[in-house]
Amino acid sequence: MRHILFFGSMLLFFACNNPEQKKDQDKGYLMIEGQTMGTYYRITYQDSLNLNIQSEVEKSLAELNAELSTYDSTSLISAFNQSTAIQFNIPLRARHFLANLNKSAEVYRSSKGAFDPTVAPLVNYWGFGYTGSKPVTEVDSTTIKALLDLVGMSKLNWTTRGDSVLIRKQMPGIKLDFNAIAPGYAVDELGRVLEAKKIYNYLIDIGGEVLAKGRNPQGKDWVLGITTPKEGAESTDIQTTVPLHNQALATSGNYRKYYSVKGVKYSHTLNPKTGFPERSKLLSATVIAPDAMTADAYATVCMVLGLEKGLALIESLPNLEAYFIYGDPKGAMLVKYTSKFKDDR
């Protein structure tokens, strides 16, 4: 779950007679917004030519959903999940699906399995997936164990055959869910749409997955606020602010998307190795990366690994920074961050 507040970008849209807004409009900064992937998208960008990019943006998002949305029964990923065959052909033109598949395999390897889109059957079992929100009232360890047999990117392999990619499943029940990486990919894809139109100063946000390029209307770096990870917190309850230098940012946390049964709290972050929602002192993980797809994936990885292992992993990877908020036994909120985060801020 991503919760980000923007500084230096949204303030100019609050009042038509705001002098600062007029100043920013003169610089050619515009904002468009809409709905996609079950959430919002919002793009702030400099466009002195007054180009109409919204129709192209929405066309691109529709193409993404046609390949990646598990909530669309006619999408390519839904066809893969519904298939009972152990072999499935993906056309090479389905570049969005294949990009998410290959990046997922990369993060799966680097995280030693903490990131795994084949966790889809478990996500559905726990009531956080595309089969609908159905909280588990009685945990069935036998069912979880059986579902774990379907989990593991190593249980898939794929090769290019002519104009398609042949994916082989070890068993027909293996399914994919790219929801922990596809929003970030969509942000990057919209960045490519804007830059094809020679728009280089922009902030793209899809449900809290953010890519910031160039300068904001004040001619400075885009600055974002990370909200305090506590139940009932307002979006204006800010823990810290972060300037971005042509970077992407994603925050993952368990404090809003969860349910409680018989006093036990179950969150949407599932551990692919145990089959259970991950429980740790880590409340939220913010990752900064060169692209939103990477930031999105590793924010989820950190929530699965927990504070110490997540911190160690991000420290070991080039071009990544992270900011963690965690709780102590007395209920206080504490922070840790990577050395690269400290040095750059």
CSV table of C-alpha atoms in Angstrom, one decimal:
chain,number,residue,atom,x,y,z
A,1,MET,CA,0.0,0.0,0.0
A,2,ARG,CA,1.6,3.3,-1.0
A,3,HIS,CA,1.1,6.6,0.7
A,4,ILE,CA,2.9,9.6,-0.6
A,5,LEU,CA,2.3,13.4,-0.4
A,6,PHE,CA,3.8,15.8,-2.9
A,7,PHE,CA,5.4,19.2,-2.2
A,8,GLY,CA,6.1,21.8,-4.9
A,9,SER,CA,3.8,20.2,-7.4
A,10,MET,CA,0.2,20.0,-6.1
A,11,LEU,CA,0.1,23.4,-4.3
A,12,LEU,CA,-0.3,25.4,-7.5
A,13,PHE,CA,-3.7,23.9,-8.3
A,14,PHE,CA,-5.5,24.9,-5.2
A,15,ALA,CA,-6.9,28.3,-6.1
A,16,CYS,CA,-7.5,29.9,-9.5
A,17,ASN,CA,-6.5,33.3,-8.1
A,18,ASN,CA,-3.4,32.2,-6.4
A,19,PRO,CA,-0.5,34.3,-7.7
A,20,GLU,CA,1.9,31.4,-7.4
A,21,GLN,CA,-0.5,29.3,-9.6
A,22,LYS,CA,-0.5,32.0,-12.3
A,23,LYS,CA,3.2,32.1,-12.2
A,24,ASP,CA,3.5,28.4,-12.6
A,25,GLN,CA,0.9,28.4,-15.4
A,26,ASP,CA,3.0,30.9,-17.2
A,27,LYS,CA,5.8,28.4,-17.1
A,28,GLY,CA,3.6,25.9,-18.9
A,29,TYR,CA,3.0,23.4,-16.1
A,30,LEU,CA,-0.2,21.4,-16.4
A,31,MET,CA,-1.8,18.5,-14.5
A,32,ILE,CA,-4.0,15.7,-15.8
A,33,GLU,CA,-5.5,12.9,-13.7
A,34,GLY,CA,-7.8,9.9,-13.9
A,35,GLN,CA,-8.4,6.4,-12.8
A,36,THR,CA,-6.4,3.2,-13.7
A,37,MET,CA,-5.5,-0.1,-12.1
A,38,GLY,CA,-8.0,0.3,-9.3
A,39,THR,CA,-6.4,3.6,-8.2
A,40,TYR,CA,-5.7,7.1,-9.5
A,41,TYR,CA,-3.1,8.5,-11.9
A,42,ARG,CA,-1.8,12.1,-11.7
A,43,ILE,CA,0.7,13.7,-14.0
A,44,THR,CA,2.2,17.2,-13.5
A,45,TYR,CA,4.3,18.3,-16.4
A,46,GLN,CA,5.8,21.3,-18.3
A,47,ASP,CA,4.2,21.7,-21.7
A,48,SER,CA,4.6,25.1,-23.2
A,49,LEU,CA,3.1,23.8,-26.5
A,50,ASN,CA,-0.2,22.9,-24.7
A,51,LEU,CA,-0.2,19.4,-26.2
A,52,ASN,CA,-3.2,17.1,-25.5
A,53,ILE,CA,-1.5,14.1,-23.9
A,54,GLN,CA,-4.3,12.7,-21.8
A,55,SER,CA,-5.8,10.6,-24.6
A,56,GLU,CA,-2.4,9.1,-25.4
A,57,VAL,CA,-1.8,8.5,-21.7
A,58,GLU,CA,-5.1,6.7,-21.3
A,59,LYS,CA,-4.5,4.7,-24.5
A,60,SER,CA,-1.2,3.5,-23.1
A,61,LEU,CA,-2.8,2.6,-19.7
A,62,ALA,CA,-5.6,0.6,-21.5
A,63,GLU,CA,-2.9,-1.3,-23.4
A,64,LEU,CA,-1.1,-2.1,-20.1
A,65,ASN,CA,-4.3,-3.3,-18.4
A,66,ALA,CA,-5.1,-5.5,-21.4
A,67,GLU,CA,-1.9,-7.5,-20.7
A,68,LEU,CA,-1.4,-7.1,-16.9
A,69,SER,CA,-4.7,-6.7,-15.1
A,70,THR,CA,-5.7,-9.7,-13.1
A,71,TYR,CA,-9.1,-8.0,-12.5
A,72,ASP,CA,-9.9,-8.1,-16.2
A,73,SER,CA,-11.0,-11.6,-17.2
A,74,THR,CA,-10.1,-10.9,-20.8
A,75,SER,CA,-6.5,-9.8,-20.2
A,76,LEU,CA,-3.4,-11.7,-21.2
A,77,ILE,CA,-2.4,-12.5,-17.6
A,78,SER,CA,-5.9,-13.7,-16.9
A,79,ALA,CA,-5.7,-16.0,-19.9
A,80,PHE,CA,-2.4,-17.4,-18.5
A,81,ASN,CA,-3.9,-17.9,-15.1
A,82,GLN,CA,-7.1,-19.5,-16.4
A,83,SER,CA,-5.2,-22.0,-18.7
A,84,THR,CA,-5.0,-25.6,-17.5
A,85,ALA,CA,-2.2,-26.3,-19.9
A,86,ILE,CA,1.4,-26.6,-18.8
A,87,GLN,CA,2.6,-24.6,-21.8
A,88,PHE,CA,1.5,-21.1,-22.8
A,89,ASN,CA,2.6,-19.0,-25.7
A,90,ILE,CA,3.1,-15.2,-25.2
A,91,PRO,CA,3.5,-13.2,-28.4
A,92,LEU,CA,6.6,-11.1,-28.5
A,93,ARG,CA,4.4,-8.1,-29.2
A,94,ALA,CA,3.1,-8.5,-25.6
A,95,ARG,CA,6.0,-6.4,-24.4
A,96,HIS,CA,4.4,-5.2,-21.2
A,97,PHE,CA,3.7,-8.8,-20.0
A,98,LEU,CA,7.2,-9.9,-20.9
A,99,ALA,CA,8.9,-6.9,-19.3
A,100,ASN,CA,7.1,-7.6,-16.0
A,101,LEU,CA,7.9,-11.4,-16.3
A,102,ASN,CA,11.6,-10.8,-16.9
A,103,LYS,CA,12.0,-8.1,-14.2
A,104,SER,CA,10.2,-10.2,-11.7
A,105,ALA,CA,12.6,-13.1,-12.4
A,106,GLU,CA,15.5,-10.7,-11.8
A,107,VAL,CA,14.2,-9.4,-8.5
A,108,TYR,CA,13.2,-13.0,-7.5
A,109,ARG,CA,16.8,-14.0,-7.9
A,110,SER,CA,18.4,-11.0,-6.2
A,111,SER,CA,15.9,-11.3,-3.2
A,112,LYS,CA,16.4,-15.1,-3.0
A,113,GLY,CA,12.7,-15.6,-3.5
A,114,ALA,CA,11.3,-12.8,-1.3
A,115,PHE,CA,9.7,-11.3,-4.4
A,116,ASP,CA,7.6,-13.8,-6.3
A,117,PRO,CA,4.6,-13.1,-8.6
A,118,THR,CA,3.6,-16.8,-8.5
A,119,VAL,CA,2.3,-16.1,-5.0
A,120,ALA,CA,-1.0,-15.3,-6.7
A,121,PRO,CA,-2.9,-18.4,-5.4
A,122,LEU,CA,-1.9,-17.4,-1.8
A,123,VAL,CA,-3.0,-13.8,-2.4
A,124,ASN,CA,-6.4,-15.0,-3.5
A,125,TYR,CA,-6.6,-17.5,-0.5
A,126,TRP,CA,-6.0,-14.7,2.0
A,127,GLY,CA,-8.6,-12.4,0.3
A,128,PHE,CA,-6.3,-9.8,-1.1
A,129,GLY,CA,-6.4,-10.9,-4.8
A,130,TYR,CA,-8.5,-10.7,-7.9
A,131,THR,CA,-11.0,-13.4,-6.7
A,132,GLY,CA,-12.4,-10.8,-4.3
A,133,SER,CA,-12.0,-9.6,-0.7
A,134,LYS,CA,-12.9,-12.6,1.4
A,135,PRO,CA,-11.1,-12.5,4.8
A,136,VAL,CA,-10.0,-15.9,6.1
A,137,THR,CA,-12.0,-16.7,9.2
A,138,GLU,CA,-10.3,-20.1,9.9
A,139,VAL,CA,-6.7,-20.6,8.8
A,140,ASP,CA,-6.3,-23.9,7.0
A,141,SER,CA,-2.6,-24.9,7.2
A,142,THR,CA,-3.2,-27.9,4.9
A,143,THR,CA,-4.6,-25.7,2.2
A,144,ILE,CA,-1.7,-23.2,2.6
A,145,LYS,CA,0.8,-26.0,2.3
A,146,ALA,CA,-0.9,-27.3,-0.9
A,147,LEU,CA,-0.9,-23.7,-2.4
A,148,LEU,CA,2.8,-23.4,-1.6
A,149,ASP,CA,3.4,-26.2,-4.1
A,150,LEU,CA,2.3,-23.8,-6.8
A,151,VAL,CA,4.6,-20.9,-5.6
A,152,GLY,CA,8.1,-20.3,-7.0
A,153,MET,CA,9.4,-18.5,-10.1
A,154,SER,CA,11.8,-21.5,-10.4
A,155,LYS,CA,8.7,-23.6,-11.4
A,156,LEU,CA,8.4,-21.6,-14.6
A,157,ASN,CA,10.8,-21.4,-17.5
A,158,TRP,CA,10.5,-19.7,-20.8
A,159,THR,CA,12.2,-19.6,-24.2
A,160,THR,CA,11.7,-17.6,-27.4
A,161,ARG,CA,10.3,-19.5,-30.3
A,162,GLY,CA,9.9,-17.5,-33.4
A,163,ASP,CA,7.5,-14.6,-32.8
A,164,SER,CA,6.5,-15.8,-29.3
A,165,VAL,CA,7.8,-16.8,-25.9
A,166,LEU,CA,6.8,-20.3,-24.7
A,167,ILE,CA,6.3,-20.5,-21.0
A,168,ARG,CA,6.3,-23.9,-19.3
A,169,LYS,CA,4.7,-24.5,-15.9
A,170,GLN,CA,5.8,-27.4,-13.7
A,171,MET,CA,2.1,-27.8,-12.9
A,172,PRO,CA,-1.1,-26.2,-14.4
A,173,GLY,CA,-2.2,-24.4,-11.2
A,174,ILE,CA,0.7,-21.9,-11.3
A,175,LYS,CA,-0.6,-18.4,-11.6
A,176,LEU,CA,0.9,-14.9,-11.9
A,177,ASP,CA,0.1,-11.6,-10.2
A,178,PHE,CA,2.2,-8.6,-11.2
A,179,ASN,CA,0.4,-6.2,-8.9
A,180,ALA,CA,3.6,-5.6,-6.8
A,181,ILE,CA,5.5,-4.4,-9.8
A,182,ALA,CA,3.1,-3.4,-12.6
A,183,PRO,CA,2.1,0.0,-11.2
A,184,GLY,CA,5.7,1.0,-11.1
A,185,TYR,CA,6.2,-0.3,-14.7
A,186,ALA,CA,3.1,1.7,-15.8
A,187,VAL,CA,4.7,4.9,-14.3
A,188,ASP,CA,7.9,4.3,-16.3
A,189,GLU,CA,5.9,3.6,-19.4
A,190,LEU,CA,4.0,6.9,-19.1
A,191,GLY,CA,7.4,8.6,-18.6
A,192,ARG,CA,8.4,7.1,-22.0
A,193,VAL,CA,5.2,8.5,-23.5
A,194,LEU,CA,5.9,12.0,-22.2
A,195,GLU,CA,9.6,12.0,-23.3
A,196,ALA,CA,8.6,10.8,-26.8
A,197,LYS,CA,6.8,14.2,-26.9
A,198,LYS,CA,9.9,15.9,-25.7
A,199,ILE,CA,8.4,16.6,-22.2
A,200,TYR,CA,11.3,16.3,-19.7
A,201,ASN,CA,10.1,18.1,-16.6
A,202,TYR,CA,7.3,16.0,-15.0
A,203,LEU,CA,6.0,14.1,-12.0
A,204,ILE,CA,4.0,10.9,-12.6
A,205,ASP,CA,2.1,9.2,-9.8
A,206,ILE,CA,0.0,6.0,-10.0
A,207,GLY,CA,-1.4,5.1,-6.6
A,208,GLY,CA,1.8,6.4,-4.9
A,209,GLU,CA,4.3,4.9,-7.3
A,210,VAL,CA,6.2,8.0,-8.4
A,211,LEU,CA,8.7,9.0,-11.1
A,212,ALA,CA,10.2,12.6,-11.0
A,213,LYS,CA,12.2,14.0,-13.9
A,214,GLY,CA,13.7,17.4,-14.4
A,215,ARG,CA,12.5,20.3,-12.3
A,216,ASN,CA,9.3,21.4,-10.6
A,217,PRO,CA,7.5,24.7,-11.4
A,218,GLN,CA,9.8,26.5,-9.0
A,219,GLY,CA,12.8,25.3,-11.0
A,220,LYS,CA,13.9,22.9,-8.2
A,221,ASP,CA,13.9,19.2,-7.5
A,222,TRP,CA,10.5,17.6,-6.9
A,223,VAL,CA,10.0,17.1,-3.2
A,224,LEU,CA,7.8,14.3,-1.8
A,225,GLY,CA,6.6,13.6,1.7
A,226,ILE,CA,6.4,10.1,3.2
A,227,THR,CA,3.4,9.8,5.4
A,228,THR,CA,3.5,8.4,9.0
A,229,PRO,CA,2.6,4.7,8.9
A,230,LYS,CA,-0.1,4.4,11.5
A,231,GLU,CA,-3.7,3.5,11.4
A,232,GLY,CA,-6.0,6.5,10.9
A,233,ALA,CA,-3.2,8.8,9.9
A,234,GLU,CA,-4.2,11.6,7.5
A,235,SER,CA,-2.4,12.0,4.2
A,236,THR,CA,-0.9,15.3,5.6
A,237,ASP,CA,0.7,13.5,8.5
A,238,ILE,CA,4.3,13.6,7.3
A,239,GLN,CA,7.2,11.6,8.6
A,240,THR,CA,9.8,13.2,6.4
A,241,THR,CA,10.3,14.8,3.0
A,242,VAL,CA,12.5,13.5,0.2
A,243,PRO,CA,13.9,15.5,-2.9
A,244,LEU,CA,14.2,13.4,-6.0
A,245,HIS,CA,16.9,13.9,-8.6
A,246,ASN,CA,15.6,12.2,-11.8
A,247,GLN,CA,14.5,9.3,-9.6
A,248,ALA,CA,11.6,7.1,-8.7
A,249,LEU,CA,10.1,6.4,-5.3
A,250,ALA,CA,7.7,3.7,-3.9
A,251,THR,CA,6.5,3.1,-0.4
A,252,SER,CA,5.0,-0.2,0.8
A,253,GLY,CA,3.4,-0.7,4.2
A,254,ASN,CA,0.9,-2.9,6.0
A,255,TYR,CA,-1.0,-0.4,8.1
A,256,ARG,CA,-4.0,0.2,5.9
A,257,LYS,CA,-4.6,-2.9,3.8
A,258,TYR,CA,-5.3,-5.6,6.3
A,259,TYR,CA,-8.1,-7.2,8.3
A,260,SER,CA,-8.4,-8.7,11.8
A,261,VAL,CA,-9.9,-12.1,12.7
A,262,LYS,CA,-10.2,-13.2,16.4
A,263,GLY,CA,-7.7,-10.6,17.4
A,264,VAL,CA,-5.1,-11.6,14.8
A,265,LYS,CA,-4.1,-9.0,12.2
A,266,TYR,CA,-3.5,-10.2,8.6
A,267,SER,CA,-1.9,-7.9,6.1
A,268,HIS,CA,-1.6,-8.0,2.4
A,269,THR,CA,2.2,-8.6,2.4
A,270,LEU,CA,2.6,-12.3,2.0
A,271,ASN,CA,5.8,-14.3,2.5
A,272,PRO,CA,6.2,-16.6,-0.5
A,273,LYS,CA,8.1,-19.1,1.6
A,274,THR,CA,5.8,-19.5,4.5
A,275,GLY,CA,2.5,-18.8,2.8
A,276,PHE,CA,1.4,-16.5,5.6
A,277,PRO,CA,1.1,-12.7,5.8
A,278,GLU,CA,4.5,-11.4,7.0
A,279,ARG,CA,4.5,-9.9,10.5
A,280,SER,CA,7.4,-7.8,11.7
A,281,LYS,CA,8.3,-4.6,13.4
A,282,LEU,CA,8.8,-2.9,10.0
A,283,LEU,CA,5.8,-0.5,9.3
A,284,SER,CA,6.8,0.9,6.0
A,285,ALA,CA,9.6,0.7,3.5
A,286,THR,CA,10.4,3.5,1.0
A,287,VAL,CA,12.7,2.7,-1.9
A,288,ILE,CA,14.3,5.2,-4.2
A,289,ALA,CA,15.6,3.9,-7.6
A,290,PRO,CA,16.4,5.1,-11.1
A,291,ASP,CA,13.0,3.7,-12.3
A,292,ALA,CA,9.6,3.1,-10.7
A,293,MET,CA,9.4,-0.5,-11.6
A,294,THR,CA,12.5,-1.3,-9.5
A,295,ALA,CA,11.4,0.9,-6.6
A,296,ASP,CA,8.0,-0.8,-6.6
A,297,ALA,CA,9.4,-4.3,-6.5
A,298,TYR,CA,12.0,-3.7,-3.8
A,299,ALA,CA,9.6,-1.8,-1.5
A,300,THR,CA,7.6,-5.1,-1.4
A,301,VAL,CA,10.8,-7.1,-1.0
A,302,CYS,CA,11.7,-5.1,2.1
A,303,MET,CA,8.3,-5.6,3.7
A,304,VAL,CA,8.7,-9.4,3.2
A,305,LEU,CA,12.3,-9.5,4.5
A,306,GLY,CA,11.8,-7.2,7.4
A,307,LEU,CA,14.0,-4.4,8.7
A,308,GLU,CA,17.5,-5.9,9.0
A,309,LYS,CA,17.5,-8.1,5.9
A,310,GLY,CA,15.7,-5.5,3.8
A,311,LEU,CA,18.3,-2.9,4.9
A,312,ALA,CA,21.2,-5.2,4.1
A,313,LEU,CA,19.8,-6.1,0.7
A,314,ILE,CA,19.3,-2.5,-0.4
A,315,GLU,CA,22.8,-1.6,0.8
A,316,SER,CA,24.2,-4.3,-1.4
A,317,LEU,CA,22.5,-3.1,-4.6
A,318,PRO,CA,23.8,-0.2,-6.7
A,319,ASN,CA,21.7,2.9,-7.3
A,320,LEU,CA,19.1,2.0,-4.6
A,321,GLU,CA,18.3,3.9,-1.4
A,322,ALA,CA,15.8,3.1,1.3
A,323,TYR,CA,14.1,4.7,4.3
A,324,PHE,CA,12.4,2.4,6.9
A,325,ILE,CA,9.9,3.2,9.6
A,326,TYR,CA,9.5,0.6,12.3
A,327,GLY,CA,8.0,0.1,15.7
A,328,ASP,CA,9.7,-0.7,19.0
A,329,PRO,CA,8.1,-2.9,21.7
A,330,LYS,CA,6.9,0.2,23.5
A,331,GLY,CA,5.0,1.4,20.5
A,332,ALA,CA,7.3,4.2,19.4
A,333,MET,CA,8.1,4.8,15.8
A,334,LEU,CA,11.8,4.7,14.8
A,335,VAL,CA,13.6,5.2,11.5
A,336,LYS,CA,16.6,3.6,9.7
A,337,TYR,CA,17.9,4.4,6.3
A,338,THR,CA,20.7,3.2,4.0
A,339,SER,CA,24.0,5.0,4.0
A,340,LYS,CA,23.3,6.1,0.4
A,341,PHE,CA,20.1,7.8,1.5
A,342,LYS,CA,21.9,9.7,4.2
A,343,ASP,CA,24.7,10.8,1.9
A,344,ASP,CA,22.4,12.0,-0.8
A,345,ARG,CA,20.0,14.0,1.4
